[in-house]
mmCIF file of C-alpha atoms in Angstrom:
data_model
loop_
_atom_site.group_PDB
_atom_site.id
_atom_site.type_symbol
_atom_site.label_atom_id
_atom_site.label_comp_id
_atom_site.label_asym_id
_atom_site.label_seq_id
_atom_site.Cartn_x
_atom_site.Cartn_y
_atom_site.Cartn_z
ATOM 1 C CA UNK A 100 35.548 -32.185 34.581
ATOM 2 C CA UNK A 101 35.056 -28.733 36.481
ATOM 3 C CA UNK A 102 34.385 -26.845 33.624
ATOM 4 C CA UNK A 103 31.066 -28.766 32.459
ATOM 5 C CA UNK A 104 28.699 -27.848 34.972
ATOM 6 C CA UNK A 105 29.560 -24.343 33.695
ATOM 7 C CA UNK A 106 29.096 -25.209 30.241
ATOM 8 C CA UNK A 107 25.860 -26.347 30.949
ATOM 9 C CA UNK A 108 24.764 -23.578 32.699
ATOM 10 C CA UNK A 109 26.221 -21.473 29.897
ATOM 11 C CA UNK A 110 24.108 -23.288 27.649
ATOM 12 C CA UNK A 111 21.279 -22.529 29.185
ATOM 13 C CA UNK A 112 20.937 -18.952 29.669
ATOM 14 C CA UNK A 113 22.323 -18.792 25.820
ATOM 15 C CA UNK A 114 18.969 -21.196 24.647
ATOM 16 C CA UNK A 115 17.034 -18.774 27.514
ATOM 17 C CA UNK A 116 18.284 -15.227 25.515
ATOM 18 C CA UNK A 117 17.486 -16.755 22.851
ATOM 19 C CA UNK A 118 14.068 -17.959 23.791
ATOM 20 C CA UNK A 119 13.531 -14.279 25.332
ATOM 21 C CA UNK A 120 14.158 -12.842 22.269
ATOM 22 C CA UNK A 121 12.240 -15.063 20.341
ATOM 23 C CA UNK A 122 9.252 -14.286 22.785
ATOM 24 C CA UNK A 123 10.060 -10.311 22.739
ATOM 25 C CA UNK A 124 9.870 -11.073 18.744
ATOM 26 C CA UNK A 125 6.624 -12.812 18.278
ATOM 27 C CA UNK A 126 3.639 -10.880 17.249
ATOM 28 C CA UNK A 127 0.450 -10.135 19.770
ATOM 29 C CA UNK A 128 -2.271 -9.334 17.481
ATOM 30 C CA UNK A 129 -5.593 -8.106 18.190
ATOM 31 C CA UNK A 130 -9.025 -7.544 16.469
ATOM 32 C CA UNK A 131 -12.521 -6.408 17.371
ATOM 33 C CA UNK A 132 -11.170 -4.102 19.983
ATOM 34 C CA UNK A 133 -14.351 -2.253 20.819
ATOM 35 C CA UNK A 134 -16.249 -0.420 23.742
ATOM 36 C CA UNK A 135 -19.582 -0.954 24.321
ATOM 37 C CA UNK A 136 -22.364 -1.005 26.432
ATOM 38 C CA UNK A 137 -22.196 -5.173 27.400
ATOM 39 C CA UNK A 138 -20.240 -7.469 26.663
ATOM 40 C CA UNK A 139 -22.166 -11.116 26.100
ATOM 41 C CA UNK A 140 -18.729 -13.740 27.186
ATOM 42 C CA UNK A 141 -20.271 -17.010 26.042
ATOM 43 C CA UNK A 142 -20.351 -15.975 22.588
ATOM 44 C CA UNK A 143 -17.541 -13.837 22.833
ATOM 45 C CA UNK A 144 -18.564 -10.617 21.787
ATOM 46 C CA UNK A 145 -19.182 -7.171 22.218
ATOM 47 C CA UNK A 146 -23.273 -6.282 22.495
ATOM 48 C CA UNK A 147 -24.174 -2.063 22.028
ATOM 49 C CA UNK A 148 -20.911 -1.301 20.361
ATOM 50 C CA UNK A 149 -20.834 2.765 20.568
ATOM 51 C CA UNK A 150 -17.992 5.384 20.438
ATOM 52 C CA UNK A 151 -19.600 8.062 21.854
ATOM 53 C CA UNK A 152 -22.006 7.675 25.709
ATOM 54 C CA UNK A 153 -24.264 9.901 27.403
ATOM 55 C CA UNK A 154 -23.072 11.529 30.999
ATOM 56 C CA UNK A 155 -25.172 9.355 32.724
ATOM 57 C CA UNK A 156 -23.677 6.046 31.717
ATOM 58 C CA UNK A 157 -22.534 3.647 34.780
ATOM 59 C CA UNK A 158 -20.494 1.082 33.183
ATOM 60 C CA UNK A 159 -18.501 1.001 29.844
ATOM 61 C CA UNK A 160 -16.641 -2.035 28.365
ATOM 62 C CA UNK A 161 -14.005 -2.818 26.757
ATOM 63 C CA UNK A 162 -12.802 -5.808 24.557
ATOM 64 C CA UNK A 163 -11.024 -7.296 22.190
ATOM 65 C CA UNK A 164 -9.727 -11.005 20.936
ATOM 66 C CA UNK A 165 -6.303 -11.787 21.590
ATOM 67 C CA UNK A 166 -4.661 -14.327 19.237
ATOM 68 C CA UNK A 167 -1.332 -15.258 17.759
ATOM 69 C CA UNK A 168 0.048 -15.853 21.322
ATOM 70 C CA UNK A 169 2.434 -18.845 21.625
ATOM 71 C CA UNK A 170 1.113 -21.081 24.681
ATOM 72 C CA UNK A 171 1.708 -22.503 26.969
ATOM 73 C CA UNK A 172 3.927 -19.454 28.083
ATOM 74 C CA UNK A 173 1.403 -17.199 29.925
ATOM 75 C CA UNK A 174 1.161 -13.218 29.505
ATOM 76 C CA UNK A 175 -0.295 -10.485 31.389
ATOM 77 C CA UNK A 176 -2.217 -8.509 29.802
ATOM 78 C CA UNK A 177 -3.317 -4.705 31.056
ATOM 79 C CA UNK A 178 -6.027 -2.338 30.832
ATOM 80 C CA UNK A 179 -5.361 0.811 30.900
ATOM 81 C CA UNK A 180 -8.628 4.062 30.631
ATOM 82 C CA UNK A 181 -7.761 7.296 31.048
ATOM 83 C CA UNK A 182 -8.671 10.895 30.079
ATOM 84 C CA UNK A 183 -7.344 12.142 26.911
ATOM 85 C CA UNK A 184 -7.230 16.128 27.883
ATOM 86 C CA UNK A 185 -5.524 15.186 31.116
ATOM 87 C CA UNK A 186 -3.400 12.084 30.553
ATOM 88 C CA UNK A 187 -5.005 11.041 34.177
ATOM 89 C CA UNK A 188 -5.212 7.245 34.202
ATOM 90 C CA UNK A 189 -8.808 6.264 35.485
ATOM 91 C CA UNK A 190 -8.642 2.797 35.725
ATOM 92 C CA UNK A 191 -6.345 -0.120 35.749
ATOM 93 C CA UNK A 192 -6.869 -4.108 35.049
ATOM 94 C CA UNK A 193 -4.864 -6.844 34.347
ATOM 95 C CA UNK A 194 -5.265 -10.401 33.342
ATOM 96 C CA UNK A 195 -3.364 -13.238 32.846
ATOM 97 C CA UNK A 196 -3.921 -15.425 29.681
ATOM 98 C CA UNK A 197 -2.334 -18.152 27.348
ATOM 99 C CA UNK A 198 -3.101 -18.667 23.587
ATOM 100 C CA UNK A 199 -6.002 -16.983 22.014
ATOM 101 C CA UNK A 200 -8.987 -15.627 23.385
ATOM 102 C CA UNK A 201 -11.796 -13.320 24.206
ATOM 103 C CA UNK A 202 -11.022 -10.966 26.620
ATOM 104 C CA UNK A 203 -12.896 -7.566 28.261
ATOM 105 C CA UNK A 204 -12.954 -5.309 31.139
ATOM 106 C CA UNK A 205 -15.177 -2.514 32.136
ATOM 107 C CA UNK A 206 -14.780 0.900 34.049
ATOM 108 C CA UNK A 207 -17.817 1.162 36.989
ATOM 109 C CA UNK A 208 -18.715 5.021 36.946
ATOM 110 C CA UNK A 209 -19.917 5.721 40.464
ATOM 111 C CA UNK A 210 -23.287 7.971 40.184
ATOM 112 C CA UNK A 211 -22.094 10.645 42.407
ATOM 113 C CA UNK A 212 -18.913 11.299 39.903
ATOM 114 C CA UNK A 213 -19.563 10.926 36.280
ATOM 115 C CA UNK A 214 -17.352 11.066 34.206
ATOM 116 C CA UNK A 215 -17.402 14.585 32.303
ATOM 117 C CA UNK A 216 -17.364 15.403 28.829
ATOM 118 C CA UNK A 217 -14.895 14.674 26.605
ATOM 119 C CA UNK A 218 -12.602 12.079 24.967
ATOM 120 C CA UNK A 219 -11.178 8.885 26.600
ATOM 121 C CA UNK A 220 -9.215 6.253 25.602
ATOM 122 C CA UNK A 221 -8.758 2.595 26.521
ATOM 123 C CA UNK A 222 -5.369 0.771 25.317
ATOM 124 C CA UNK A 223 -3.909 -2.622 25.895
ATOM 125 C CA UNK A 224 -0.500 -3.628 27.034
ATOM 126 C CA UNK A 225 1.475 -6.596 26.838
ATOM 127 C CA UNK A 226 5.427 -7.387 26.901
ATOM 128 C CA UNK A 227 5.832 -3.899 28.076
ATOM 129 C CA UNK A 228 4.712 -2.441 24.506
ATOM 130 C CA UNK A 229 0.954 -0.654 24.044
ATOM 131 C CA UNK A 230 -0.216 -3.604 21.449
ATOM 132 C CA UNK A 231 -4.215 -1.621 20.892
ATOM 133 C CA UNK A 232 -6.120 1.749 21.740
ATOM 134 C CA UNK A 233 -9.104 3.291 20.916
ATOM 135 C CA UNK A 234 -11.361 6.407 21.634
ATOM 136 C CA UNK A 235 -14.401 7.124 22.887
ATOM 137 C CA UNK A 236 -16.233 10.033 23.838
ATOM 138 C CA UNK A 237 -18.796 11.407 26.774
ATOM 139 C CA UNK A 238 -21.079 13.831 25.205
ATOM 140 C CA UNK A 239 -24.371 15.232 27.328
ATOM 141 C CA UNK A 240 -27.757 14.402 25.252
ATOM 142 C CA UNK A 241 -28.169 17.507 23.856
ATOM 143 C CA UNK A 242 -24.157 18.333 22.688
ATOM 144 C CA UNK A 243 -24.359 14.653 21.068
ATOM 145 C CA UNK A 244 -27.588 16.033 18.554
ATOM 146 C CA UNK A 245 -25.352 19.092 17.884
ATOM 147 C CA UNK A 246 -22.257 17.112 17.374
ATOM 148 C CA UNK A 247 -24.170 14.553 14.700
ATOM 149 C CA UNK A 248 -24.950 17.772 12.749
ATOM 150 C CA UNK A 249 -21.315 19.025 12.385
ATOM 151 C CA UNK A 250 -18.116 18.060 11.887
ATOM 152 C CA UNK A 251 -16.244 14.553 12.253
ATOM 153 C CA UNK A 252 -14.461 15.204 16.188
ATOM 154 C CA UNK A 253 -10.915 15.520 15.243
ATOM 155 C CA UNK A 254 -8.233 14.553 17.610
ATOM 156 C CA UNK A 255 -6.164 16.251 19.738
ATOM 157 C CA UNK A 256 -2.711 17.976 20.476
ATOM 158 C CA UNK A 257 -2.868 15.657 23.766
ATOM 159 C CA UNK A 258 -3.725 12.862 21.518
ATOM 160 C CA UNK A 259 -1.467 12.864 18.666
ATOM 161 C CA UNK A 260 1.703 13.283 21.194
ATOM 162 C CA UNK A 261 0.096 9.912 22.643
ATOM 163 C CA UNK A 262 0.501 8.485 19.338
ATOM 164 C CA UNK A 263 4.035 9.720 19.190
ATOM 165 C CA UNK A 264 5.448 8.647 22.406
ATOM 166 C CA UNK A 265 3.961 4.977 21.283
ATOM 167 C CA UNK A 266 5.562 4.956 18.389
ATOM 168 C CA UNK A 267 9.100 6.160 19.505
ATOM 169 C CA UNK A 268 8.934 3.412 21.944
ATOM 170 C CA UNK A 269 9.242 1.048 18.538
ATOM 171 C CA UNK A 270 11.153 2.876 16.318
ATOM 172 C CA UNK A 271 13.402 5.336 18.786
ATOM 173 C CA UNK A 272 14.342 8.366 17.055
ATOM 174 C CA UNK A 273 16.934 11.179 18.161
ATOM 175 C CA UNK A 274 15.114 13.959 19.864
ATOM 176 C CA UNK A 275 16.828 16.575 17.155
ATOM 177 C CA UNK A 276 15.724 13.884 14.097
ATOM 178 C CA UNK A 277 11.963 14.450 15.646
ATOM 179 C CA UNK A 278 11.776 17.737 16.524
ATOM 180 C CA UNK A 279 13.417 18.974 12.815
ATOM 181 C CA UNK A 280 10.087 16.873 11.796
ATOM 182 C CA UNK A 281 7.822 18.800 13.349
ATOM 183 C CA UNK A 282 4.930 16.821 12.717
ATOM 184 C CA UNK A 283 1.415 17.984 12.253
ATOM 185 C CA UNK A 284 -1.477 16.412 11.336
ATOM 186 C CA UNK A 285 -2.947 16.753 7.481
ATOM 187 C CA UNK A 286 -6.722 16.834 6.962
ATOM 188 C CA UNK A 287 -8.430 15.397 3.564
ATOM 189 C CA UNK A 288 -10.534 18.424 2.031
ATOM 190 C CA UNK A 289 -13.886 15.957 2.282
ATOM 191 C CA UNK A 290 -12.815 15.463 5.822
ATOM 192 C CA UNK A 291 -12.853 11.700 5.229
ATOM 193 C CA UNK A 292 -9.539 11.335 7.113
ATOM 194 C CA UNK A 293 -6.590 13.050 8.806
ATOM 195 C CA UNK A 294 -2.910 11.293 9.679
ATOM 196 C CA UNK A 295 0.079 12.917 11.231
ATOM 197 C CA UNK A 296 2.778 13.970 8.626
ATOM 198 C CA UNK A 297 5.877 15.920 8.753
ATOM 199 C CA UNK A 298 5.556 19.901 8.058
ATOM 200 C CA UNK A 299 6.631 21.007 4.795
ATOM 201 C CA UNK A 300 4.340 18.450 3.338
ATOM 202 C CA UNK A 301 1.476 20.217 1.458
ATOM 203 C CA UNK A 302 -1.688 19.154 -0.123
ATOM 204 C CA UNK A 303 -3.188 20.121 -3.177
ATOM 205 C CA UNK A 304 -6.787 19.909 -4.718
ATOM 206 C CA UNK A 305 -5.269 18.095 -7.832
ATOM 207 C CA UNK A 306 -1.897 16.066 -7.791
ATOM 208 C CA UNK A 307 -1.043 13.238 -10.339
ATOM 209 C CA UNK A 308 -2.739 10.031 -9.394
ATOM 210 C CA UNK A 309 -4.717 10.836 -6.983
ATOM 211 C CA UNK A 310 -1.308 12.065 -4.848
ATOM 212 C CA UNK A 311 -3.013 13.173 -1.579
ATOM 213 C CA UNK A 312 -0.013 14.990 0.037
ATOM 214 C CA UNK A 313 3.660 15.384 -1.388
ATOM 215 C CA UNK A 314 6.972 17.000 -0.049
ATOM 216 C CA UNK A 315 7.513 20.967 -1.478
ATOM 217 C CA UNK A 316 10.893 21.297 -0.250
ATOM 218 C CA UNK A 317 12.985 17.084 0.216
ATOM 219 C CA UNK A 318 15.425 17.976 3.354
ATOM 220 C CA UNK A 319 19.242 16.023 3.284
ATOM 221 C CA UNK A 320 19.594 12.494 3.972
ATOM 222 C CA UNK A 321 16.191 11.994 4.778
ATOM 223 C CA UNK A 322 12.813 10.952 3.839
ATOM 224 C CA UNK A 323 13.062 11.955 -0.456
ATOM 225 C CA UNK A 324 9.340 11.278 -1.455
ATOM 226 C CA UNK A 325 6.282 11.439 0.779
ATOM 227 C CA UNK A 326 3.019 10.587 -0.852
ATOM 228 C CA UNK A 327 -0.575 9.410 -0.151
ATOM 229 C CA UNK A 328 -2.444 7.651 -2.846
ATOM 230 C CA UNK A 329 -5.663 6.911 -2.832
ATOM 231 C CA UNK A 330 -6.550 3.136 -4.643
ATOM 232 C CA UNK A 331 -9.569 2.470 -6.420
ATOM 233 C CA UNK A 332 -11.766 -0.142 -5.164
ATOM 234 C CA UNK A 333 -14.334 -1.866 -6.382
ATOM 235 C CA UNK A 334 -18.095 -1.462 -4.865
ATOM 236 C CA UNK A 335 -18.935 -5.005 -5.633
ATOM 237 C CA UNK A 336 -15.483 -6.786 -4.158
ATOM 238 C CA UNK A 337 -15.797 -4.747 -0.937
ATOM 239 C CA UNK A 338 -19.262 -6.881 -0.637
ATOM 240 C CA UNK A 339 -17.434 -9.925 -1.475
ATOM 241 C CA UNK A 340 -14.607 -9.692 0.436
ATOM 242 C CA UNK A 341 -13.325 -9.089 4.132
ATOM 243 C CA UNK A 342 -11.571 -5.796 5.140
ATOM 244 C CA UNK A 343 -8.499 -8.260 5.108
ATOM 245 C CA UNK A 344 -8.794 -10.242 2.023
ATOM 246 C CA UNK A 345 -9.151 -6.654 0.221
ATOM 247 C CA UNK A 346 -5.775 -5.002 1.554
ATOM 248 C CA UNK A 347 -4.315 -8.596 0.874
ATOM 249 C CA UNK A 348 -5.533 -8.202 -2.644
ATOM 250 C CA UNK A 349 -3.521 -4.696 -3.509
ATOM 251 C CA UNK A 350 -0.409 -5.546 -1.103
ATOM 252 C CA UNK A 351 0.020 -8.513 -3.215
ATOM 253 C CA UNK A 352 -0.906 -6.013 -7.088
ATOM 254 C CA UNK A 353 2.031 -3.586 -5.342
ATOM 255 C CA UNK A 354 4.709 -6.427 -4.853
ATOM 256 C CA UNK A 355 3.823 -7.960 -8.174
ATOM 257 C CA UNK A 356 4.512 -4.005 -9.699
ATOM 258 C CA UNK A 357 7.671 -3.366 -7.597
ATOM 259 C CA UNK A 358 8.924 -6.663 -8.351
ATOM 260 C CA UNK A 359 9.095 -5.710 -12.231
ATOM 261 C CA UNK A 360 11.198 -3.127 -11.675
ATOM 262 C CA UNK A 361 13.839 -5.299 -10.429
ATOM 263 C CA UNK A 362 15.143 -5.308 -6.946
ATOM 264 C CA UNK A 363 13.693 -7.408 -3.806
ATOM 265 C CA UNK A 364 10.673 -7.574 -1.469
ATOM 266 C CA UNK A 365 12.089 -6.439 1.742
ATOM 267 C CA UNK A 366 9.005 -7.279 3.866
ATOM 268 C CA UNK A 367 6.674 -9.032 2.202
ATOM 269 C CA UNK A 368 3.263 -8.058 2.222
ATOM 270 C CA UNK A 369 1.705 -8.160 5.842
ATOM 271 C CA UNK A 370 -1.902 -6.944 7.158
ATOM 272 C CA UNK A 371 -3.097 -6.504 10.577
ATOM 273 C CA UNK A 372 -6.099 -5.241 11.920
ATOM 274 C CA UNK A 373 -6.485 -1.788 14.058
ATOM 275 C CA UNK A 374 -9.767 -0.226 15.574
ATOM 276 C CA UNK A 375 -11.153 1.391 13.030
ATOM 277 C CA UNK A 376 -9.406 -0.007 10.109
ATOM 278 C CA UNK A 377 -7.361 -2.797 8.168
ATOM 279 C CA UNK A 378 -4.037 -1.962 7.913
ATOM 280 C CA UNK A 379 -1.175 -3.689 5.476
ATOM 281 C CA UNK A 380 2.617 -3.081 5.153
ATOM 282 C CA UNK A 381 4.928 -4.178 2.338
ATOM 283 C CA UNK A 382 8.834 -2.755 1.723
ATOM 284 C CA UNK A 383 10.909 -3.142 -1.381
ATOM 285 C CA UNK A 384 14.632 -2.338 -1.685
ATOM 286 C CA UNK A 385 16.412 -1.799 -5.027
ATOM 287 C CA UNK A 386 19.617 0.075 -5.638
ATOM 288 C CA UNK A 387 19.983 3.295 -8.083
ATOM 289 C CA UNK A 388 23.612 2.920 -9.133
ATOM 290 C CA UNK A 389 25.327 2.785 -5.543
ATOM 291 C CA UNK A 390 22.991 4.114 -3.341
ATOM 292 C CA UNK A 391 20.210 1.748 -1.676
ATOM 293 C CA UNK A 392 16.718 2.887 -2.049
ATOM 294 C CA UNK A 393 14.314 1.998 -0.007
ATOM 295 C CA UNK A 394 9.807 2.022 -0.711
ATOM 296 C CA UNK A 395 7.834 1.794 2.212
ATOM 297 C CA UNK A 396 4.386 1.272 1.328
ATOM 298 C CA UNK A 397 1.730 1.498 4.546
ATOM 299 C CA UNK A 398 -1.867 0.451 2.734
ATOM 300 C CA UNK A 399 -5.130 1.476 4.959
ATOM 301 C CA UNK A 400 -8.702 0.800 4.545
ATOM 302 C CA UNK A 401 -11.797 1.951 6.494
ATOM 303 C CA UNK A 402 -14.201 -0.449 4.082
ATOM 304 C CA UNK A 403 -14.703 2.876 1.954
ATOM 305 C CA UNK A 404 -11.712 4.205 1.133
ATOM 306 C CA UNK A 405 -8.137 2.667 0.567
ATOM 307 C CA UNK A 406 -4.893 4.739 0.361
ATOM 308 C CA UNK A 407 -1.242 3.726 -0.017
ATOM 309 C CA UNK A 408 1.130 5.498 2.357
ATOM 310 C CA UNK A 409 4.107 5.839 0.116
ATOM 311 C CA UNK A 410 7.764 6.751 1.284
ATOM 312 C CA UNK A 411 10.939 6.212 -0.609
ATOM 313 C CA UNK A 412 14.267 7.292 0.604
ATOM 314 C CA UNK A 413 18.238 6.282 0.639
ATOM 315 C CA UNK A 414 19.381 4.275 4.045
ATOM 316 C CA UNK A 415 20.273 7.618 5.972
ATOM 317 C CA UNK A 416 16.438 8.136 6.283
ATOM 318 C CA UNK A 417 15.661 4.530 6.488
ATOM 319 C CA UNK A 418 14.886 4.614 10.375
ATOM 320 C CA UNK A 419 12.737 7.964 9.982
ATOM 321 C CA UNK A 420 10.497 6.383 7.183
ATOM 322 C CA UNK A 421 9.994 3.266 9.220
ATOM 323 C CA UNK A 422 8.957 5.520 11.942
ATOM 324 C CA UNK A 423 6.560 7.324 9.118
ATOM 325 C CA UNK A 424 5.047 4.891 8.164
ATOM 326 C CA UNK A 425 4.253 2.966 11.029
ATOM 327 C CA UNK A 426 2.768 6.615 12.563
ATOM 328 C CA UNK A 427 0.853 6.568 9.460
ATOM 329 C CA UNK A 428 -1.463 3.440 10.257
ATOM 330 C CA UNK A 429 -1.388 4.315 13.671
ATOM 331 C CA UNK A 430 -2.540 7.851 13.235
ATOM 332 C CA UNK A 431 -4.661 7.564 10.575
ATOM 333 C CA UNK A 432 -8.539 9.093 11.620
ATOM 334 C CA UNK A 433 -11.632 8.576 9.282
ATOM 335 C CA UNK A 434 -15.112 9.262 9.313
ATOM 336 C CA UNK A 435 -15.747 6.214 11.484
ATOM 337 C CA UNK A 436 -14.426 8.013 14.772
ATOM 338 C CA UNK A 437 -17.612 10.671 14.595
ATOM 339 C CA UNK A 438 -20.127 10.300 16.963
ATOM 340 C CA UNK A 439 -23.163 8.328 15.998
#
């Protein structure tokens, strides 16, 4: 009889890991992360949405719904606003929350210390993992007239290491396996987008289907093909449909086209929302005498444009494409992030 206390115990913290792991597992999603000038909380929305604020502004908010969060167990969630140039962290704010909801904060700029020009960011943080971020930018009156008349505001070196560091922290990666990489970030010649990409991956006025970038020079028991394809879309479904229902739409057309050529769906076609975008992931695995092969497809759409992140390798480089392509969403700038 002395043993079964033990075994009860022991049965416990087994059902807790496994409970954990469950909860470590489960998805946090988030949509309509925006800042703005207001926020209105009984109808749960953002009021003056805006990427881009005068030096004089006081008070800038954040927010976002929450959903997809098991309850009863209760989460923290954090705030985080800091300068992008600087990496300084500006201001911090946490809440506590269970199941799905509206949530916000706001940064008070004191009058005597306003914030200076430049980009910002805001992310959110829960289970220890950076689940959201976006941008905005403090532009004086008069560079904000100049900036409407030029160029979409690109991001930077400070940013796209940001990105990086968030993605290693889901898909670690040897320090040698990144830095042989050396990624860079590709712009679209209509300067509709930009996305971070490994060097040695070029671009080309005219490549077959629409092929946006493709790899010159395949290195050894990595990443084989590299592409971005850009998908037709109909005007008149885009009015029809939501951002979601439309990547929905061609992740189910790819599966249905992989599927013929024998094989099986790996990850079966998932979308998610991000900032600026709709985002959708699908991976099929067939084999090519003995070796596995592996197609990663990441599909993004701004409500303009949609492209189809393609990478196909072996197992050796399976790790590094997941990495890819998950960088690829994440990264992925369009003409939404100029100022307005």
């Amino acid at each position: 009889m002395g043993y079964f206390p033990w075994r009860k115990i022991s049965i416990y913290l087994l059902w807790m890991m496994i409970f954990s792991a469950w909860l470590q597992a489960s998805e946090i999603k988030v949509s309509e992360f925006h800042t703005s000038r207001s926020v209105d909380s009984n109808k749960s929305k953002a009021v003056g949405v805006a990427t881009t604020f005068d030096t004089g502004i006081r008070r800038i908010y954040a927010s976002a719904k929450v959903y997809n969060i098991f309850p009863p167990t209760q989460f923290t969630v954090k705030w985080y606003y800091y300068n992008g140039q600087h990496k300084e962290v500006l201001y911090r704010y946490k809440t506590t929350i269970s199941g799905s909801r509206f949530i916000y904060s706001a940064i008070v700029i004191p009058k005597d210390t306003p914030l200076s020009e430049g980009k910002y960011f805001v992310a959110i943080s829960a289970l220890g993992h950076v689940i959201a971020r976006t941008s905005f930018n403090i532009l004086s009156s008069k560079t904000k007239s100049q900036a409407t008349k030029g160029e979409c505001i690109k991001p930077t070196s400070a940013d796209n290491e940001l990105l990086i560091k968030d993605m290693l922290a889901q898909v670690p990666l040897p320090k040698d396996v990144l830095s042989a990489m050396r990624l860079r970030r590709f712009h679209d010649r209509q300067k509709r987008f930009s996305l971070l990409a490994p060097s040695g991956w070029v671009s080309k006025k005219r490549l077959a289907q629409g092929e946006f970038l493709h790899l010159a020079d395949p290195p050894k028991g990595a990443v084989t093909v590299y592409m971005l394809l850009e998908i037709p879309i109909d005007k008149s479904f885009i009015k029809k449909h939501s951002l979601q229902e439309s990547v929905l739409v061609a992740a189910e057309l790819i599966k249905k086209d992989l599927l013929s050529k024998g094989g099986k769906i790996v990850l079966e076609p998932k979308v998610y929302a991000m900032p600026d975008l709709m985002a959708g992931r699908i991976m099929f695995h067939h084999s090519k005498g003995r070796v596995d092969i592996f197609e990663l497809h990441t599909l993004i759409f701004d409500g303009k444009y949609m492209y189809d992140v393609v990478l196909v390798t072996n197992k050796e480089g399976l790790e590094v494409s997941k990495f890819l392509s998950l960088l690829a969403s994440y990264s992925f700038w369009t003409v939404e992030s100029c100022p307005k």
